[in-house]
PDB file of C-alpha atoms in Angstrom:
ATOM      1  CA  MET A   1      13.476 -54.561   1.210  1.00 96.00           C
ATOM      2  CA  LYS A   2      12.497 -50.969   1.958  1.00 98.00           C
ATOM      3  CA  VAL A   3      12.573 -48.270  -0.719  1.00 98.00           C
ATOM      4  CA  ALA A   4      12.117 -44.565   0.025  1.00 98.00           C
ATOM      5  CA  TYR A   5      11.546 -41.697  -2.392  1.00 97.00           C
ATOM      6  CA  PHE A   6      12.434 -38.176  -1.251  1.00 97.00           C
ATOM      7  CA  THR A   7      11.454 -34.882  -2.822  1.00 95.00           C
ATOM      8  CA  ALA A   8      11.515 -31.299  -1.600  1.00 92.00           C
ATOM      9  CA  GLY A   9       9.404 -30.053  -4.519  1.00 88.00           C
ATOM     10  CA  THR A  10       6.571 -27.672  -3.639  1.00 79.00           C
ATOM     11  CA  VAL A  11       5.701 -26.056  -6.999  1.00 80.00           C
ATOM     12  CA  GLY A  12       2.920 -28.045  -8.611  1.00 74.00           C
ATOM     13  CA  VAL A  13       2.080 -31.664  -8.025  1.00 81.00           C
ATOM     14  CA  GLY A  14       4.728 -33.097 -10.368  1.00 85.00           C
ATOM     15  CA  HIS A  15       7.375 -34.157  -7.875  1.00 91.00           C
ATOM     16  CA  LEU A  16       4.840 -36.115  -5.823  1.00 91.00           C
ATOM     17  CA  VAL A  17       3.381 -37.679  -8.986  1.00 93.00           C
ATOM     18  CA  ARG A  18       6.842 -38.967  -9.923  1.00 95.00           C
ATOM     19  CA  GLY A  19       6.975 -40.764  -6.582  1.00 95.00           C
ATOM     20  CA  LEU A  20       3.498 -42.202  -7.100  1.00 95.00           C
ATOM     21  CA  ALA A  21       4.515 -43.330 -10.602  1.00 97.00           C
ATOM     22  CA  ILE A  22       7.489 -45.244  -9.209  1.00 98.00           C
ATOM     23  CA  GLY A  23       5.226 -46.850  -6.618  1.00 97.00           C
ATOM     24  CA  ARG A  24       2.913 -48.044  -9.374  1.00 97.00           C
ATOM     25  CA  GLY A  25       5.880 -49.351 -11.325  1.00 98.00           C
ATOM     26  CA  LEU A  26       7.019 -51.338  -8.306  1.00 98.00           C
ATOM     27  CA  ALA A  27       3.543 -52.829  -7.919  1.00 97.00           C
ATOM     28  CA  ARG A  28       3.502 -53.867 -11.584  1.00 98.00           C
ATOM     29  CA  ALA A  29       6.922 -55.470 -11.139  1.00 98.00           C
ATOM     30  CA  GLY A  30       5.736 -57.558  -8.190  1.00 97.00           C
ATOM     31  CA  PHE A  31       7.796 -55.714  -5.567  1.00 97.00           C
ATOM     32  CA  ALA A  32       7.142 -57.405  -2.229  1.00 96.00           C
ATOM     33  CA  GLY A  33       8.902 -54.874  -0.015  1.00 97.00           C
ATOM     34  CA  GLU A  34       7.813 -51.574   1.521  1.00 97.00           C
ATOM     35  CA  TYR A  35       7.752 -48.284  -0.398  1.00 97.00           C
ATOM     36  CA  ARG A  36       7.280 -44.833   1.087  1.00 97.00           C
ATOM     37  CA  ILE A  37       7.304 -41.285  -0.291  1.00 95.00           C
ATOM     38  CA  PHE A  38       8.783 -38.496   1.835  1.00 95.00           C
ATOM     39  CA  GLY A  39       7.877 -35.010   0.658  1.00 92.00           C
ATOM     40  CA  PRO A  40       6.168 -31.748   1.631  1.00 88.00           C
ATOM     41  CA  GLN A  41       2.422 -31.615   2.128  1.00 84.00           C
ATOM     42  CA  LEU A  42       0.930 -30.084  -1.027  1.00 78.00           C
ATOM     43  CA  PRO A  43      -2.229 -27.954  -1.493  1.00 74.00           C
ATOM     44  CA  PHE A  44      -3.915 -30.398  -3.868  1.00 76.00           C
ATOM     45  CA  PRO A  45      -6.865 -32.175  -2.175  1.00 78.00           C
ATOM     46  CA  ALA A  46      -6.980 -34.960  -4.747  1.00 71.00           C
ATOM     47  CA  ALA A  47      -3.325 -35.836  -4.110  1.00 71.00           C
ATOM     48  CA  GLN A  48      -3.554 -35.848  -0.315  1.00 72.00           C
ATOM     49  CA  GLY A  49      -4.146 -38.759   2.007  1.00 70.00           C
ATOM     50  CA  ARG A  50      -2.033 -41.243   0.048  1.00 74.00           C
ATOM     51  CA  ALA A  51      -1.087 -44.137   2.299  1.00 73.00           C
ATOM     52  CA  GLU A  52       2.481 -44.266   0.982  1.00 87.00           C
ATOM     53  CA  HIS A  53       3.115 -40.522   1.413  1.00 89.00           C
ATOM     54  CA  GLU A  54       4.693 -39.371   4.663  1.00 91.00           C
ATOM     55  CA  PRO A  55       4.756 -35.541   4.846  1.00 89.00           C
ATOM     56  CA  VAL A  56       8.079 -33.999   5.807  1.00 90.00           C
ATOM     57  CA  VAL A  57       9.205 -30.511   6.682  1.00 86.00           C
ATOM     58  CA  VAL A  58      12.358 -29.533   4.807  1.00 86.00           C
ATOM     59  CA  GLU A  59      14.077 -26.927   6.956  1.00 77.00           C
ATOM     60  CA  THR A  60      15.018 -23.733   5.122  1.00 70.00           C
ATOM     61  CA  ASP A  61      17.320 -22.337   7.798  1.00 69.00           C
ATOM     62  CA  ARG A  62      20.915 -23.403   8.458  1.00 81.00           C
ATOM     63  CA  THR A  63      19.912 -26.753   9.973  1.00 83.00           C
ATOM     64  CA  LEU A  64      20.420 -28.844   6.858  1.00 86.00           C
ATOM     65  CA  ARG A  65      23.553 -26.905   5.871  1.00 84.00           C
ATOM     66  CA  ASP A  66      25.299 -27.844   9.096  1.00 86.00           C
ATOM     67  CA  ARG A  67      26.929 -31.288   9.214  1.00 87.00           C
ATOM     68  CA  GLN A  68      25.985 -32.008  12.833  1.00 88.00           C
ATOM     69  CA  LEU A  69      22.569 -30.324  12.933  1.00 89.00           C
ATOM     70  CA  ALA A  70      21.447 -31.969   9.696  1.00 89.00           C
ATOM     71  CA  GLN A  71      21.949 -35.455  11.092  1.00 90.00           C
ATOM     72  CA  THR A  72      19.628 -34.708  14.014  1.00 89.00           C
ATOM     73  CA  SER A  73      17.014 -32.819  11.963  1.00 91.00           C
ATOM     74  CA  ALA A  74      13.378 -33.862  11.685  1.00 90.00           C
ATOM     75  CA  LEU A  75      14.024 -34.964   8.097  1.00 93.00           C
ATOM     76  CA  ALA A  76      16.937 -37.157   9.147  1.00 94.00           C
ATOM     77  CA  ARG A  77      14.924 -38.694  11.982  1.00 94.00           C
ATOM     78  CA  GLN A  78      12.035 -39.574   9.670  1.00 95.00           C
ATOM     79  CA  LEU A  79      14.280 -41.224   7.125  1.00 96.00           C
ATOM     80  CA  GLN A  80      16.237 -43.033   9.820  1.00 96.00           C
ATOM     81  CA  GLY A  81      12.969 -44.230  11.343  1.00 96.00           C
ATOM     82  CA  PHE A  82      11.947 -45.830   8.053  1.00 97.00           C
ATOM     83  CA  ALA A  83      15.472 -47.249   7.549  1.00 97.00           C
ATOM     84  CA  PRO A  84      15.387 -47.692   3.774  1.00 98.00           C
ATOM     85  CA  ASP A  85      17.667 -50.060   1.920  1.00 98.00           C
ATOM     86  CA  LEU A  86      17.460 -47.757  -1.114  1.00 98.00           C
ATOM     87  CA  LEU A  87      16.738 -44.034  -1.219  1.00 98.00           C
ATOM     88  CA  LEU A  88      15.547 -42.513  -4.479  1.00 98.00           C
ATOM     89  CA  VAL A  89      16.244 -38.773  -4.470  1.00 98.00           C
ATOM     90  CA  ASP A  90      14.125 -36.605  -6.744  1.00 97.00           C
ATOM     91  CA  MET A  91      16.289 -33.688  -7.913  1.00 95.00           C
ATOM     92  CA  PHE A  92      16.708 -32.120  -4.482  1.00 95.00           C
ATOM     93  CA  TRP A  93      20.057 -33.408  -3.264  1.00 96.00           C
ATOM     94  CA  ALA A  94      20.987 -30.334  -1.166  1.00 94.00           C
ATOM     95  CA  PRO A  95      18.687 -31.034   1.837  1.00 94.00           C
ATOM     96  CA  LEU A  96      20.306 -34.484   2.074  1.00 96.00           C
ATOM     97  CA  ARG A  97      23.941 -33.423   1.697  1.00 95.00           C
ATOM     98  CA  TRP A  98      24.698 -33.964   5.385  1.00 94.00           C
ATOM     99  CA  VAL A  99      21.805 -36.379   6.051  1.00 95.00           C
ATOM    100  CA  LEU A 100      22.999 -39.123   3.696  1.00 95.00           C
ATOM    101  CA  PRO A 101      26.151 -39.910   5.727  1.00 93.00           C
ATOM    102  CA  ALA A 102      23.850 -40.955   8.588  1.00 90.00           C
ATOM    103  CA  LEU A 103      21.796 -43.277   6.374  1.00 94.00           C
ATOM    104  CA  PRO A 104      23.416 -46.684   5.765  1.00 92.00           C
ATOM    105  CA  CYS A 105      21.667 -47.273   2.441  1.00 97.00           C
ATOM    106  CA  ALA A 106      22.231 -47.005  -1.292  1.00 97.00           C
ATOM    107  CA  ALA A 107      21.077 -43.768  -2.936  1.00 98.00           C
ATOM    108  CA  TRP A 108      20.051 -43.025  -6.521  1.00 98.00           C
ATOM    109  CA  LEU A 109      19.625 -39.449  -7.726  1.00 98.00           C
ATOM    110  CA  LEU A 110      16.959 -38.826 -10.375  1.00 98.00           C
ATOM    111  CA  VAL A 111      17.447 -35.648 -12.408  1.00 97.00           C
ATOM    112  CA  ARG A 112      15.371 -33.928 -15.059  1.00 97.00           C
ATOM    113  CA  ILE A 113      15.961 -30.687 -16.994  1.00 96.00           C
ATOM    114  CA  CYS A 114      17.528 -28.245 -14.547  1.00 94.00           C
ATOM    115  CA  PRO A 115      19.814 -25.173 -14.528  1.00 93.00           C
ATOM    116  CA  PRO A 116      23.528 -25.747 -15.322  1.00 90.00           C
ATOM    117  CA  HIS A 117      24.521 -24.986 -11.721  1.00 91.00           C
ATOM    118  CA  TRP A 118      22.094 -27.499 -10.180  1.00 93.00           C
ATOM    119  CA  LEU A 119      24.644 -30.295  -9.740  1.00 92.00           C
ATOM    120  CA  LEU A 120      27.392 -27.938  -8.608  1.00 91.00           C
ATOM    121  CA  GLY A 121      25.768 -26.567  -5.491  1.00 88.00           C
ATOM    122  CA  PRO A 122      25.630 -23.220  -3.700  1.00 85.00           C
ATOM    123  CA  PRO A 123      28.610 -21.693  -1.847  1.00 83.00           C
ATOM    124  CA  GLY A 124      29.457 -23.773   1.184  1.00 83.00           C
ATOM    125  CA  LEU A 125      27.355 -26.718   0.079  1.00 88.00           C
ATOM    126  CA  PRO A 126      28.991 -28.410  -2.914  1.00 92.00           C
ATOM    127  CA  PHE A 127      27.354 -31.335  -4.654  1.00 95.00           C
ATOM    128  CA  GLU A 128      29.133 -34.620  -3.924  1.00 95.00           C
ATOM    129  CA  PRO A 129      28.383 -37.135  -6.697  1.00 95.00           C
ATOM    130  CA  ALA A 130      30.195 -39.903  -4.823  1.00 96.00           C
ATOM    131  CA  GLN A 131      27.257 -40.006  -2.406  1.00 96.00           C
ATOM    132  CA  TYR A 132      25.121 -41.561  -5.153  1.00 97.00           C
ATOM    133  CA  ASP A 133      25.451 -45.075  -6.483  1.00 97.00           C
ATOM    134  CA  ARG A 134      23.546 -43.987  -9.600  1.00 97.00           C
ATOM    135  CA  ILE A 135      22.755 -40.577 -11.110  1.00 97.00           C
ATOM    136  CA  ILE A 136      19.959 -41.076 -13.615  1.00 97.00           C
ATOM    137  CA  ALA A 137      18.503 -38.612 -16.128  1.00 96.00           C
ATOM    138  CA  VAL A 138      14.760 -39.235 -16.417  1.00 97.00           C
ATOM    139  CA  GLU A 139      14.197 -37.275 -19.631  1.00 97.00           C
ATOM    140  CA  PRO A 140      16.243 -36.047 -22.602  1.00 95.00           C
ATOM    141  CA  MET A 141      18.301 -33.145 -21.292  1.00 95.00           C
ATOM    142  CA  PRO A 142      21.627 -31.335 -21.633  1.00 92.00           C
ATOM    143  CA  GLU A 143      24.631 -32.849 -19.888  1.00 88.00           C
ATOM    144  CA  ARG A 144      24.277 -32.194 -16.156  1.00 84.00           C
ATOM    145  CA  GLY A 145      26.414 -34.956 -14.670  1.00 84.00           C
ATOM    146  CA  ALA A 146      24.029 -37.890 -15.052  1.00 86.00           C
ATOM    147  CA  ARG A 147      25.777 -41.220 -15.540  1.00 91.00           C
ATOM    148  CA  GLU A 148      22.739 -43.052 -16.945  1.00 96.00           C
ATOM    149  CA  SER A 149      19.464 -42.203 -18.647  1.00 96.00           C
ATOM    150  CA  ILE A 150      16.060 -43.833 -18.840  1.00 97.00           C
ATOM    151  CA  ALA A 151      12.739 -43.025 -20.468  1.00 98.00           C
ATOM    152  CA  PRO A 152      10.516 -40.503 -18.645  1.00 98.00           C
ATOM    153  CA  VAL A 153       8.770 -41.693 -15.487  1.00 98.00           C
ATOM    154  CA  VAL A 154       5.001 -41.669 -16.105  1.00 98.00           C
ATOM    155  CA  ILE A 155       2.118 -42.261 -13.691  1.00 97.00           C
ATOM    156  CA  CYS A 156       0.300 -44.826 -15.842  1.00 97.00           C
ATOM    157  CA  ASN A 157       0.661 -47.044 -18.883  1.00 98.00           C
ATOM    158  CA  PRO A 158      -1.667 -47.080 -21.906  1.00 97.00           C
ATOM    159  CA  ASP A 159      -3.529 -50.188 -20.719  1.00 97.00           C
ATOM    160  CA  GLU A 160      -4.341 -48.452 -17.411  1.00 97.00           C
ATOM    161  CA  CYS A 161      -6.163 -45.506 -19.014  1.00 97.00           C
ATOM    162  CA  ARG A 162      -9.921 -44.940 -18.941  1.00 97.00           C
ATOM    163  CA  PRO A 163     -12.036 -45.827 -21.983  1.00 95.00           C
ATOM    164  CA  PRO A 164     -12.174 -43.096 -24.682  1.00 87.00           C
ATOM    165  CA  GLY A 165     -15.641 -41.884 -23.693  1.00 93.00           C
ATOM    166  CA  ALA A 166     -15.038 -41.827 -19.934  1.00 96.00           C
ATOM    167  CA  LEU A 167     -13.889 -38.205 -19.723  1.00 96.00           C
ATOM    168  CA  ARG A 168     -16.828 -36.873 -21.722  1.00 95.00           C
ATOM    169  CA  GLU A 169     -19.251 -38.904 -19.594  1.00 94.00           C
ATOM    170  CA  ARG A 170     -17.613 -37.793 -16.314  1.00 94.00           C
ATOM    171  CA  LEU A 171     -17.792 -34.119 -17.326  1.00 93.00           C
ATOM    172  CA  GLY A 172     -21.277 -34.377 -18.773  1.00 91.00           C
ATOM    173  CA  ALA A 173     -19.996 -32.954 -22.066  1.00 89.00           C
ATOM    174  CA  SER A 174     -22.261 -32.915 -25.097  1.00 84.00           C
ATOM    175  CA  ALA A 175     -21.431 -35.482 -27.762  1.00 82.00           C
ATOM    176  CA  GLY A 176     -21.969 -32.930 -30.511  1.00 82.00           C
ATOM    177  CA  HIS A 177     -19.154 -30.544 -29.591  1.00 88.00           C
ATOM    178  CA  PRO A 178     -15.355 -30.885 -29.363  1.00 94.00           C
ATOM    179  CA  LEU A 179     -14.157 -31.484 -25.810  1.00 96.00           C
ATOM    180  CA  ILE A 180     -11.426 -28.934 -25.098  1.00 96.00           C
ATOM    181  CA  VAL A 181      -9.619 -29.405 -21.792  1.00 96.00           C
ATOM    182  CA  VAL A 182      -7.308 -27.077 -19.888  1.00 95.00           C
ATOM    183  CA  LEU A 183      -5.030 -28.909 -17.452  1.00 92.00           C
ATOM    184  CA  GLN A 184      -4.049 -26.866 -14.398  1.00 83.00           C
ATOM    185  CA  ALA A 185      -1.567 -28.641 -12.146  1.00 79.00           C
ATOM    186  CA  GLY A 186       1.090 -25.992 -11.492  1.00 75.00           C
ATOM    187  CA  GLN A 187       0.633 -22.745  -9.580  1.00 77.00           C
ATOM    188  CA  ARG A 188      -2.576 -20.891  -8.782  1.00 77.00           C
ATOM    189  CA  GLY A 189      -3.532 -18.383 -11.446  1.00 76.00           C
ATOM    190  CA  GLU A 190      -1.848 -20.186 -14.311  1.00 80.00           C
ATOM    191  CA  SER A 191      -5.164 -21.344 -15.750  1.00 80.00           C
ATOM    192  CA  GLU A 192      -5.772 -17.832 -17.157  1.00 87.00           C
ATOM    193  CA  PRO A 193      -3.220 -17.963 -20.022  1.00 89.00           C
ATOM    194  CA  LEU A 194      -4.217 -21.577 -20.648  1.00 91.00           C
ATOM    195  CA  LEU A 195      -7.891 -20.633 -20.968  1.00 89.00           C
ATOM    196  CA  GLU A 196      -6.980 -17.758 -23.267  1.00 92.00           C
ATOM    197  CA  ALA A 197      -5.150 -20.187 -25.553  1.00 92.00           C
ATOM    198  CA  ALA A 198      -7.937 -22.769 -25.366  1.00 91.00           C
ATOM    199  CA  GLY A 199     -10.733 -20.422 -26.365  1.00 91.00           C
ATOM    200  CA  GLU A 200     -14.436 -20.500 -25.640  1.00 89.00           C
ATOM    201  CA  GLY A 201     -16.009 -23.648 -24.250  1.00 89.00           C
ATOM    202  CA  ALA A 202     -12.913 -25.138 -22.619  1.00 93.00           C
ATOM    203  CA  VAL A 203     -13.258 -27.185 -19.441  1.00 92.00           C
ATOM    204  CA  VAL A 204     -10.657 -26.710 -16.696  1.00 91.00           C
ATOM    205  CA  LEU A 205      -9.291 -29.769 -14.912  1.00 90.00           C
ATOM    206  CA  ASP A 206      -7.905 -28.004 -11.849  1.00 85.00           C
ATOM    207  CA  LEU A 207      -6.014 -30.052  -9.278  1.00 81.00           C
ATOM    208  CA  PHE A 208      -6.661 -27.334  -6.703  1.00 82.00           C
ATOM    209  CA  GLU A 209     -10.318 -28.440  -6.731  1.00 85.00           C
ATOM    210  CA  PRO A 210     -11.398 -31.151  -4.242  1.00 82.00           C
ATOM    211  CA  GLU A 211     -13.158 -33.213  -6.921  1.00 84.00           C
ATOM    212  CA  ALA A 212     -10.340 -33.034  -9.461  1.00 86.00           C
ATOM    213  CA  LEU A 213      -9.629 -36.085 -11.604  1.00 91.00           C
ATOM    214  CA  PHE A 214      -6.377 -37.569 -10.336  1.00 90.00           C
ATOM    215  CA  PRO A 215      -4.273 -38.703 -11.962  1.00 93.00           C
ATOM    216  CA  ALA A 216      -5.602 -36.752 -14.932  1.00 94.00           C
ATOM    217  CA  ALA A 217      -3.416 -38.693 -17.367  1.00 96.00           C
ATOM    218  CA  GLU A 218      -5.742 -41.684 -17.098  1.00 97.00           C
ATOM    219  CA  TRP A 219      -8.608 -39.585 -18.493  1.00 96.00           C
ATOM    220  CA  LEU A 220      -7.087 -37.160 -20.999  1.00 97.00           C
ATOM    221  CA  GLY A 221      -7.105 -39.548 -23.932  1.00 96.00           C
ATOM    222  CA  GLY A 222     -10.815 -38.745 -24.198  1.00 95.00           C
ATOM    223  CA  ALA A 223     -10.230 -35.043 -24.932  1.00 97.00           C
ATOM    224  CA  ASP A 224     -10.348 -33.688 -28.480  1.00 96.00           C
ATOM    225  CA  ARG A 225      -7.896 -30.911 -27.618  1.00 97.00           C
ATOM    226  CA  ILE A 226      -5.782 -30.180 -24.550  1.00 97.00           C
ATOM    227  CA  VAL A 227      -3.993 -27.022 -23.444  1.00 97.00           C
ATOM    228  CA  ALA A 228      -1.416 -27.427 -20.677  1.00 95.00           C
ATOM    229  CA  GLY A 229       1.817 -26.132 -19.230  1.00 95.00           C
ATOM    230  CA  ALA A 230       4.891 -28.042 -20.371  1.00 95.00           C
ATOM    231  CA  GLY A 231       5.766 -29.448 -16.965  1.00 95.00           C
ATOM    232  CA  TYR A 232       7.565 -32.783 -16.804  1.00 96.00           C
ATOM    233  CA  ASN A 233       4.559 -34.953 -16.024  1.00 95.00           C
ATOM    234  CA  ALA A 234       1.983 -33.359 -18.321  1.00 96.00           C
ATOM    235  CA  PHE A 235       4.430 -33.322 -21.227  1.00 97.00           C
ATOM    236  CA  TRP A 236       5.672 -36.892 -20.990  1.00 98.00           C
ATOM    237  CA  GLU A 237       2.288 -38.343 -20.077  1.00 98.00           C
ATOM    238  CA  ALA A 238       0.942 -36.939 -23.348  1.00 97.00           C
ATOM    239  CA  HIS A 239       3.818 -38.386 -25.367  1.00 97.00           C
ATOM    240  CA  TRP A 240       3.727 -41.798 -23.701  1.00 98.00           C
ATOM    241  CA  LEU A 241      -0.067 -42.148 -23.732  1.00 97.00           C
ATOM    242  CA  GLY A 242      -0.610 -40.921 -27.276  1.00 96.00           C
ATOM    243  CA  TYR A 243      -2.375 -37.567 -27.050  1.00 97.00           C
ATOM    244  CA  ALA A 244       0.594 -35.214 -27.565  1.00 97.00           C
ATOM    245  CA  GLU A 245      -0.496 -34.293 -31.082  1.00 96.00           C
ATOM    246  CA  ARG A 246      -3.768 -32.974 -29.646  1.00 96.00           C
ATOM    247  CA  THR A 247      -2.015 -30.927 -26.962  1.00 97.00           C
ATOM    248  CA  GLU A 248      -0.954 -27.288 -27.143  1.00 97.00           C
ATOM    249  CA  TRP A 249       1.931 -26.503 -24.812  1.00 97.00           C
ATOM    250  CA  ILE A 250       2.205 -23.214 -22.922  1.00 95.00           C
ATOM    251  CA  PRO A 251       5.685 -23.190 -21.297  1.00 95.00           C
ATOM    252  CA  PHE A 252       5.738 -21.465 -17.915  1.00 93.00           C
ATOM    253  CA  ARG A 253       8.806 -19.924 -16.319  1.00 92.00           C
ATOM    254  CA  ARG A 254      10.248 -21.936 -13.444  1.00 92.00           C
ATOM    255  CA  THR A 255      13.333 -21.363 -11.313  1.00 91.00           C
ATOM    256  CA  ILE A 256      14.570 -24.948 -11.581  1.00 93.00           C
ATOM    257  CA  ASP A 257      12.980 -26.077 -14.828  1.00 95.00           C
ATOM    258  CA  ASP A 258      13.009 -25.014 -18.482  1.00 96.00           C
ATOM    259  CA  GLN A 259       9.672 -25.922 -19.981  1.00 96.00           C
ATOM    260  CA  ALA A 260      10.451 -24.292 -23.335  1.00 97.00           C
ATOM    261  CA  LEU A 261      13.584 -26.449 -23.638  1.00 97.00           C
ATOM    262  CA  ARG A 262      11.524 -29.548 -22.816  1.00 97.00           C
ATOM    263  CA  VAL A 263       9.151 -28.764 -25.680  1.00 97.00           C
ATOM    264  CA  GLU A 264      12.110 -28.217 -28.012  1.00 96.00           C
ATOM    265  CA  LEU A 265      13.969 -31.400 -27.054  1.00 95.00           C
ATOM    266  CA  GLY A 266      10.889 -33.613 -26.836  1.00 95.00           C
ATOM    267  CA  ARG A 267       9.045 -32.504 -29.945  1.00 89.00           C
ATOM    268  CA  GLY A 268       7.946 -35.550 -31.960  1.00 87.00           C
ATOM    269  CA  MET A 269       9.492 -37.996 -29.490  1.00 91.00           C
ATOM    270  CA  THR A 270       7.605 -41.096 -28.364  1.00 92.00           C
ATOM    271  CA  PRO A 271       9.132 -42.960 -25.402  1.00 96.00           C
ATOM    272  CA  ARG A 272       9.579 -46.686 -25.973  1.00 95.00           C
ATOM    273  CA  GLU A 273       8.900 -47.581 -22.355  1.00 97.00           C
ATOM    274  CA  ASN A 274       7.868 -46.112 -19.037  1.00 98.00           C
ATOM    275  CA  GLY A 275      10.882 -45.147 -16.935  1.00 98.00           C
ATOM    276  CA  ALA A 276       8.925 -46.068 -13.809  1.00 98.00           C
ATOM    277  CA  ASP A 277       8.953 -49.688 -14.988  1.00 98.00           C
ATOM    278  CA  THR A 278      12.678 -49.533 -15.748  1.00 98.00           C
ATOM    279  CA  LEU A 279      13.445 -48.296 -12.235  1.00 98.00           C
ATOM    280  CA  ALA A 280      11.135 -50.904 -10.732  1.00 98.00           C
ATOM    281  CA  HIS A 281      12.804 -53.752 -12.617  1.00 98.00           C
ATOM    282  CA  TRP A 282      16.239 -52.552 -11.506  1.00 98.00           C
ATOM    283  CA  ILE A 283      15.059 -52.427  -7.905  1.00 98.00           C
ATOM    284  CA  VAL A 284      13.351 -55.822  -7.954  1.00 97.00           C
ATOM    285  CA  ALA A 285      16.333 -57.421  -9.676  1.00 94.00           C
ATOM    286  CA  GLY A 286      18.640 -56.134  -6.941  1.00 85.00           C
ATOM    287  CA  ALA A 287      16.329 -56.905  -4.013  1.00 62.00           C
TER     288      ALA A 287
END
């Protein structure tokens, strides 16, 4: 069985991390098939060079809006070349609106918090829910057309995290002072308000740096205090892995996300499972 994950996300590393999380879930579930991530190349050195990631160019002109042109696009050719049995679509259904009819496979759409119009579509390119065998919300969110919901998809489980002292040792931090960490995984320049909130002595874990710890979630349990944007991955990693109470959230404005709403809806919530494992079990059971 072949499983593909597609994303068109380019802001931050989160959309790629969700694909990596599902890949890890499949490995834990004993998946014996082939898994590949199709998504844009991102400017994060630590996240590049993954064997399962095949970079794609998502055309921004009329190509993908045209029924005939879309089915001969570079994106369509790459997906057709892999020939998946199941295509997991991360949020971005529009680039695939006219590509999916040329792919003889099942498709599941994964949605997180998004604007009300997201599953309606722009003029001339309406969303067609019948194209998807499953539409799955991957976090608590307002009604947006999802038919099912699962726990958030997280890159690692508690038993896969580094020992408590590993982060301090890796950073060379003194044992006599609190270890305050700023997590920067969104857009360049966003570390400034995070550092301001963190105060003097904070250490920046910046995914734009070549030597960045990745995935950071495996290490952050060793921090005494964390300051981070309330993006999907950072927020739910903290809640699933047990360091949310030590984290201060700074919601950033995003066109297709509402980080302040995520903080409001997820406050005090502890997921009972990792959604990556739920998806993996569904896939393995149907293989």
